[in-house]
GROMACS .gro file of C-alpha atoms in nm:
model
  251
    1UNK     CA    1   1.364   0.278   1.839
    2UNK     CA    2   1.426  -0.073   1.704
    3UNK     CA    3   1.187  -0.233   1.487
    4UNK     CA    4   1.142  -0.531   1.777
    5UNK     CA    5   1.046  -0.236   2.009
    6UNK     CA    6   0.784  -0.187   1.834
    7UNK     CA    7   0.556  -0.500   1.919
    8UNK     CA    8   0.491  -0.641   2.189
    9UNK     CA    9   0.702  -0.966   2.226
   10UNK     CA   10   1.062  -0.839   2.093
   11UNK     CA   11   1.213  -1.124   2.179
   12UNK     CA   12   1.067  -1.381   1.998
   13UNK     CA   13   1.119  -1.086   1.670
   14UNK     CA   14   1.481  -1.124   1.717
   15UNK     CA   15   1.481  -1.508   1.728
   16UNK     CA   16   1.246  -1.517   1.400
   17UNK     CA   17   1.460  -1.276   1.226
   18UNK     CA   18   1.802  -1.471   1.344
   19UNK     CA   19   1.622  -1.793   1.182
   20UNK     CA   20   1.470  -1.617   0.900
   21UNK     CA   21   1.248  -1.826   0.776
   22UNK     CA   22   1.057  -1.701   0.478
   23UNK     CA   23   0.803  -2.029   0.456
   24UNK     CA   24   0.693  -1.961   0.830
   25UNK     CA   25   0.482  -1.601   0.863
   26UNK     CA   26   0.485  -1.510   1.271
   27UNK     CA   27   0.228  -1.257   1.390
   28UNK     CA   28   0.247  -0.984   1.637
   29UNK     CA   29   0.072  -0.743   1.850
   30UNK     CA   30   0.215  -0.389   1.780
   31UNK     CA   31   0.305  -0.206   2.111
   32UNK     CA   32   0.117   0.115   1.995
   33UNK     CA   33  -0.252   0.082   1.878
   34UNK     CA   34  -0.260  -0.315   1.937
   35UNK     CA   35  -0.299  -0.389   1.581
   36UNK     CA   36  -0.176  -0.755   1.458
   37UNK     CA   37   0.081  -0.744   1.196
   38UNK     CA   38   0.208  -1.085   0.966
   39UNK     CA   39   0.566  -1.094   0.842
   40UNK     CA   40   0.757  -1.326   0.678
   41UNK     CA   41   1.118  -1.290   0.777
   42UNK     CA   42   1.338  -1.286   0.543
   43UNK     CA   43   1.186  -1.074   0.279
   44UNK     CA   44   1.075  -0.770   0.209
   45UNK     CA   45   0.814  -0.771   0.469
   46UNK     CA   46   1.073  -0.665   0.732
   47UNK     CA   47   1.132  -0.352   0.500
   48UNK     CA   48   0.797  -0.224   0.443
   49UNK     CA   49   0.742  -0.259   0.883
   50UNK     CA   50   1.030  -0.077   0.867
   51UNK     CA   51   0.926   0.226   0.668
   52UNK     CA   52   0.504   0.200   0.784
   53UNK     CA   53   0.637   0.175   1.133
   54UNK     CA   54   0.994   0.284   1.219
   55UNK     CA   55   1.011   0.560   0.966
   56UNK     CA   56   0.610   0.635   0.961
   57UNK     CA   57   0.643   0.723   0.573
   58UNK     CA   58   0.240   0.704   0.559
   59UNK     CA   59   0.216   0.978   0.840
   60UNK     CA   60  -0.063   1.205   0.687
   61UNK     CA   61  -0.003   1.556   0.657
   62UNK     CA   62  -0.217   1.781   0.791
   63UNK     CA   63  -0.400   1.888   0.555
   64UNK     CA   64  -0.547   1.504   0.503
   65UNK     CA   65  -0.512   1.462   0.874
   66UNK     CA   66  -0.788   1.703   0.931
   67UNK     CA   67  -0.959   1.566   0.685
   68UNK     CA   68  -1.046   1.246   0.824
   69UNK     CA   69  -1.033   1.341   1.174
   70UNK     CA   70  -1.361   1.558   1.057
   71UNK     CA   71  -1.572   1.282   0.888
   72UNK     CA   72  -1.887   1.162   1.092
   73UNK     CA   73  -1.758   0.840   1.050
   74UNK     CA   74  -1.459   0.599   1.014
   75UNK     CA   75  -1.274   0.669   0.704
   76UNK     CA   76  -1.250   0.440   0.410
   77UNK     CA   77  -0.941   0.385   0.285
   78UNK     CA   78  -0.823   0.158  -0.040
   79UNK     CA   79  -0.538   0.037  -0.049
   80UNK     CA   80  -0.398  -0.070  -0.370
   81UNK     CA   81  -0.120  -0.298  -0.347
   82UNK     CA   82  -0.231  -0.408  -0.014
   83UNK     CA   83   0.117  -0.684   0.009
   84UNK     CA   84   0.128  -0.818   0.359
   85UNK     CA   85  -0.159  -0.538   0.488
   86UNK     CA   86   0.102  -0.328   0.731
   87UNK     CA   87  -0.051  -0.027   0.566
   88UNK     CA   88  -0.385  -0.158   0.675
   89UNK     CA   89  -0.284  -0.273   1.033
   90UNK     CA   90  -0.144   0.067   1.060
   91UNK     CA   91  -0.462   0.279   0.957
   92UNK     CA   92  -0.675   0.091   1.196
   93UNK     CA   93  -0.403   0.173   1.489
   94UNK     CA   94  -0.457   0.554   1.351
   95UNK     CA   95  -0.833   0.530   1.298
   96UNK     CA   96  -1.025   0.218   1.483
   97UNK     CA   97  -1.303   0.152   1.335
   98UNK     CA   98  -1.165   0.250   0.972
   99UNK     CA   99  -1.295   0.076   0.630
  100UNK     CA  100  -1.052  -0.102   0.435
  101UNK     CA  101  -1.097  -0.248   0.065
  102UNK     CA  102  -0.753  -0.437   0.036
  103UNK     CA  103  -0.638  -0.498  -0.341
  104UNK     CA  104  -0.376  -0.791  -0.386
  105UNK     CA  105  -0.296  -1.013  -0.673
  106UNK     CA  106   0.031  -1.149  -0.595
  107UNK     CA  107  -0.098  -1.535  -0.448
  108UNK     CA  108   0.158  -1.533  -0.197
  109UNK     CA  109   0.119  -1.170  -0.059
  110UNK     CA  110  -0.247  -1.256  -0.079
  111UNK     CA  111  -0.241  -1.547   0.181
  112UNK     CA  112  -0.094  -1.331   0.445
  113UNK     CA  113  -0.267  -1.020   0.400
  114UNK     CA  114  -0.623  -1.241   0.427
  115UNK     CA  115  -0.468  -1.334   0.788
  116UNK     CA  116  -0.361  -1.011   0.864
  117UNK     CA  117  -0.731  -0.907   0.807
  118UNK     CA  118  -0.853  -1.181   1.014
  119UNK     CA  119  -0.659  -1.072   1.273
  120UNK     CA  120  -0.760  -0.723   1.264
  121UNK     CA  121  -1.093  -0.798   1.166
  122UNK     CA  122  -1.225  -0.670   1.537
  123UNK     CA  123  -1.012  -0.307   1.464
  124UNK     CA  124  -1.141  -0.218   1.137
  125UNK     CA  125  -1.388  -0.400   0.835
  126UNK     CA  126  -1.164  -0.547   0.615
  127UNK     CA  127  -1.244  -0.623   0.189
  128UNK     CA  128  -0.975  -0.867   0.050
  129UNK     CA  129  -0.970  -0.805  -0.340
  130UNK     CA  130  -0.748  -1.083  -0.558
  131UNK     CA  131  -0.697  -0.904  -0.820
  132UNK     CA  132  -0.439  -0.652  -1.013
  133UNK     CA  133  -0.579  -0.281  -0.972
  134UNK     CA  134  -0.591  -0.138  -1.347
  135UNK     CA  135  -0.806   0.059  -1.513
  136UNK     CA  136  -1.026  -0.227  -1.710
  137UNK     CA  137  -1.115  -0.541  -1.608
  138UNK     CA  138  -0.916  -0.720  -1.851
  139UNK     CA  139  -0.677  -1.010  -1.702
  140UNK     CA  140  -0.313  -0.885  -1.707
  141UNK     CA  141   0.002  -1.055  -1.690
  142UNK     CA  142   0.181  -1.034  -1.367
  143UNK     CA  143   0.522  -1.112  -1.181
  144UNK     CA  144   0.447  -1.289  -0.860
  145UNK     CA  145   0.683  -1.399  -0.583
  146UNK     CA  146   0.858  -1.128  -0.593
  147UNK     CA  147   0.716  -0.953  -0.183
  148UNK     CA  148   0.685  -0.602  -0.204
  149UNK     CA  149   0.857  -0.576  -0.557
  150UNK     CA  150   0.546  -0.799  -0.752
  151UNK     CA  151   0.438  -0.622  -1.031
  152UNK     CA  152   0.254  -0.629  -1.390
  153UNK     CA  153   0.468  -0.822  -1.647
  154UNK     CA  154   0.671  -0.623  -1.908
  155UNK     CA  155   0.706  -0.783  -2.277
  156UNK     CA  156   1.045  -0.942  -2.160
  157UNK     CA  157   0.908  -1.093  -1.816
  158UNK     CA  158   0.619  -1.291  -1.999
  159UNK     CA  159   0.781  -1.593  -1.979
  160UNK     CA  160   0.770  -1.592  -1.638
  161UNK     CA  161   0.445  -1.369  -1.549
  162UNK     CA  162   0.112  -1.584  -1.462
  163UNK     CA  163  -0.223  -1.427  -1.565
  164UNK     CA  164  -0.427  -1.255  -1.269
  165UNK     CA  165  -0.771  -1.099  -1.261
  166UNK     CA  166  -0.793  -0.744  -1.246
  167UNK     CA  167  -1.040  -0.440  -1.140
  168UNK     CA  168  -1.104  -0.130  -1.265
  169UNK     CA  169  -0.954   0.122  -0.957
  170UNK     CA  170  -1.155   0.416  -1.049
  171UNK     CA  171  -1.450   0.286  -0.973
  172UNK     CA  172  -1.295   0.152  -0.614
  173UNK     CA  173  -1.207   0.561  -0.608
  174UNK     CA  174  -1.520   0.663  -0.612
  175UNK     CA  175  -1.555   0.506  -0.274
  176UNK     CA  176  -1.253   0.607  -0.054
  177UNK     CA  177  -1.144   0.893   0.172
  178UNK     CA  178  -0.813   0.802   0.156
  179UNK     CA  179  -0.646   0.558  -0.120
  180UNK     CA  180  -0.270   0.463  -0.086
  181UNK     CA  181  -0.157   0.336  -0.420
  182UNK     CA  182   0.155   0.131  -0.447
  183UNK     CA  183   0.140  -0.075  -0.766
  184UNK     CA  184   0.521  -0.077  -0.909
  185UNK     CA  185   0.502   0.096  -1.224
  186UNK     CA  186   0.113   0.021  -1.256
  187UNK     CA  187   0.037   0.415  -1.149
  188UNK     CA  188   0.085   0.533  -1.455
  189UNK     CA  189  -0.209   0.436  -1.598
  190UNK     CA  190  -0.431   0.536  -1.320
  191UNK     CA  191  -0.250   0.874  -1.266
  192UNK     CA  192  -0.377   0.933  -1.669
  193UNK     CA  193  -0.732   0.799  -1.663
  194UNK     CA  194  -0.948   1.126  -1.708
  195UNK     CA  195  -1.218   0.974  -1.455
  196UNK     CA  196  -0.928   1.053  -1.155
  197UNK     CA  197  -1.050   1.440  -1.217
  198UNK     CA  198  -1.405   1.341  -1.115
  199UNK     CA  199  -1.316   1.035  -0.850
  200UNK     CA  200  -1.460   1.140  -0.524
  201UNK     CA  201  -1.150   1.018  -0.312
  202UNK     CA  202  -0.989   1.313  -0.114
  203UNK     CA  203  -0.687   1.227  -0.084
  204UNK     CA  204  -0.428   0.985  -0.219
  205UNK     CA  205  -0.104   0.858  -0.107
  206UNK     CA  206   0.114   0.750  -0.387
  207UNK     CA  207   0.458   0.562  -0.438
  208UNK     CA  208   0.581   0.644  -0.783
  209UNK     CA  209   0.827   0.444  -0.935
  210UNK     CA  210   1.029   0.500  -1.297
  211UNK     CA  211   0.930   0.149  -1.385
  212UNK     CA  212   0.682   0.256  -1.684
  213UNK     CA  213   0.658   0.592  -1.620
  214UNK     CA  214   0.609   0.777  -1.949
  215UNK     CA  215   0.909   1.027  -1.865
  216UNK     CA  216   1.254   1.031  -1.702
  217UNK     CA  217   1.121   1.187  -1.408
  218UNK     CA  218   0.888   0.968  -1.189
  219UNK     CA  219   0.813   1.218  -0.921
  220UNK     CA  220   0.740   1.528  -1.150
  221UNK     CA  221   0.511   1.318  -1.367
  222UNK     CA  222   0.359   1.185  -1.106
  223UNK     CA  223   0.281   1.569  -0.978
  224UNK     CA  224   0.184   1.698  -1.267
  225UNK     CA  225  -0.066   1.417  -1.371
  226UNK     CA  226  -0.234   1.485  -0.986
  227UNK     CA  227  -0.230   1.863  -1.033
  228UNK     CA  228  -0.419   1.783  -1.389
  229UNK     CA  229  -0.669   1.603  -1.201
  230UNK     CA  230  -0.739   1.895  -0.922
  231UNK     CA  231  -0.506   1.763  -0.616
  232UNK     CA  232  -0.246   1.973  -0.432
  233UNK     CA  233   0.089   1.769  -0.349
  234UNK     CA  234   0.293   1.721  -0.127
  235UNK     CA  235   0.629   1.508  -0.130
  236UNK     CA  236   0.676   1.271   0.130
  237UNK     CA  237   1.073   1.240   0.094
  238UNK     CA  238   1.363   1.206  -0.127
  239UNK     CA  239   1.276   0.976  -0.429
  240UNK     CA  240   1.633   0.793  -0.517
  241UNK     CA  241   1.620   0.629  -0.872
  242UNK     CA  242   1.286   0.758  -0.894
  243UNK     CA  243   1.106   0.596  -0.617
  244UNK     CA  244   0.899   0.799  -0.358
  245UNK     CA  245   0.638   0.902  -0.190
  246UNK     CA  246   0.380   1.165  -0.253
  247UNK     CA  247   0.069   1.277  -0.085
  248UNK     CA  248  -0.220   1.426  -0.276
  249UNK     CA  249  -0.575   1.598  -0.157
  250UNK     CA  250  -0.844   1.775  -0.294
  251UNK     CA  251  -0.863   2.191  -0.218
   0.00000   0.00000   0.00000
């Protein structure tokens, strides 16, 4: 099925994505669910709908699946490196009622995932963090503009990095069900804390990348630092030039 196929007014999708106009976010109404997504055409926006909800790569397995269909009460889910909020929109079509805590820092991701919330505000409680998930609150330098692909500023990218306020995401673990954490390189840190042992979250949905990973091998690091911390794995695809998807629970 198409990606216009999947909302409800396909026609005016194709005519936004023949003008493609980056400066001009449209909302929809998905077909399935009735969740309101934002895009900006043009950018990567139209990618990640593609993958959260042509190819479903944040399907749970069922090991998780179970999991939350068991708790007495919506799950909540954090979502670091909330972009646009697609992975939000589509855990409220999955679980109505579900609690998001949304962590963006990039200023131009951030002004469409607040609408996206706003529209989905009646599906789900919504928590719109601006700031860089890390694990101190120290500022950090960051890459901005850049959709999907923002990230925290290497030593070569200073010169064009801007300085954003960040969190400490273990902490924002101890308060999840479910945390899908898509940072660009800014796992790695995380993935090493000690504290992710002891976090309370159940289960975690990561995408690894090779940007700062520690070894040559994103997706084996990435599995090994989990298994250090108690989680099983899972992988949730092929990982080309290190890039993938992996889904972690506790036992």
């Amino acid at each position: 099925m198409t990606r216009a196929a999947r909302l409800t007014d396909p026609v005016r999708f194709l005519r936004a994505e023949r003008a493609a106009r980056a400066d001009v976010p449209a909302e929809y109404t998905l077909r399935a669910g009735t969740a309101r997504v934002v895009l900006r055409h043009g950018t990567s926006d139209i990618r990640m709908f593609d993958e959260i909800f042509c190819a479903h790569v944040y399907a749970a397995p069922p090991e998780v699946a179970a999991h939350l269909e068991a708790l007495t009460a919506p799950p909540r889910v954090l979502d670091l490196g909330a972009n646009v909020g697609l992975f939000g929109a589509d855990t409220v079509s999955r679980w109505p009622g579900a609690r998001i805590t949304a962590v963006e820092p990039d200023p131009g991701n951030l002004a469409v995932l607040r609408r996206c919330a706003e529209l989905n505000a009646g599906a789900g409680t919504w928590r719109v963090l601006p700031v860089a998930a890390s694990t101190t609150d120290t500022p950090l330098r960051f890459v901005a503009g850049e959709g999907s692909e923002s990230h925290e500023a290497h030593a070569s990218e200073l010169a064009r990095s801007i300085e954003v306020p960040a969190t400490d995401a273990l902490a924002l673990l101890d308060d999840a069900d479910l945390a899908k954490i898509d940072i660009e390189g800014g796992e790695w840190v995380i993935l090493a804390d000690p504290r992710l042992r002891t976090a309370s979250v159940h289960a975690i949905v990561l995408e690894h990348h090779g940007r700062l990973c520690p070894t040559r091998d994103p997706r084996a690091m990435a599995q090994e630092l989990l298994a250090a911390a108690g989680f099983e794995t899972r992988p949730g695809g092929p990982a080309p030039l290190g890039v993938g998807t992996l889904w972690a629970w506790r036992p």
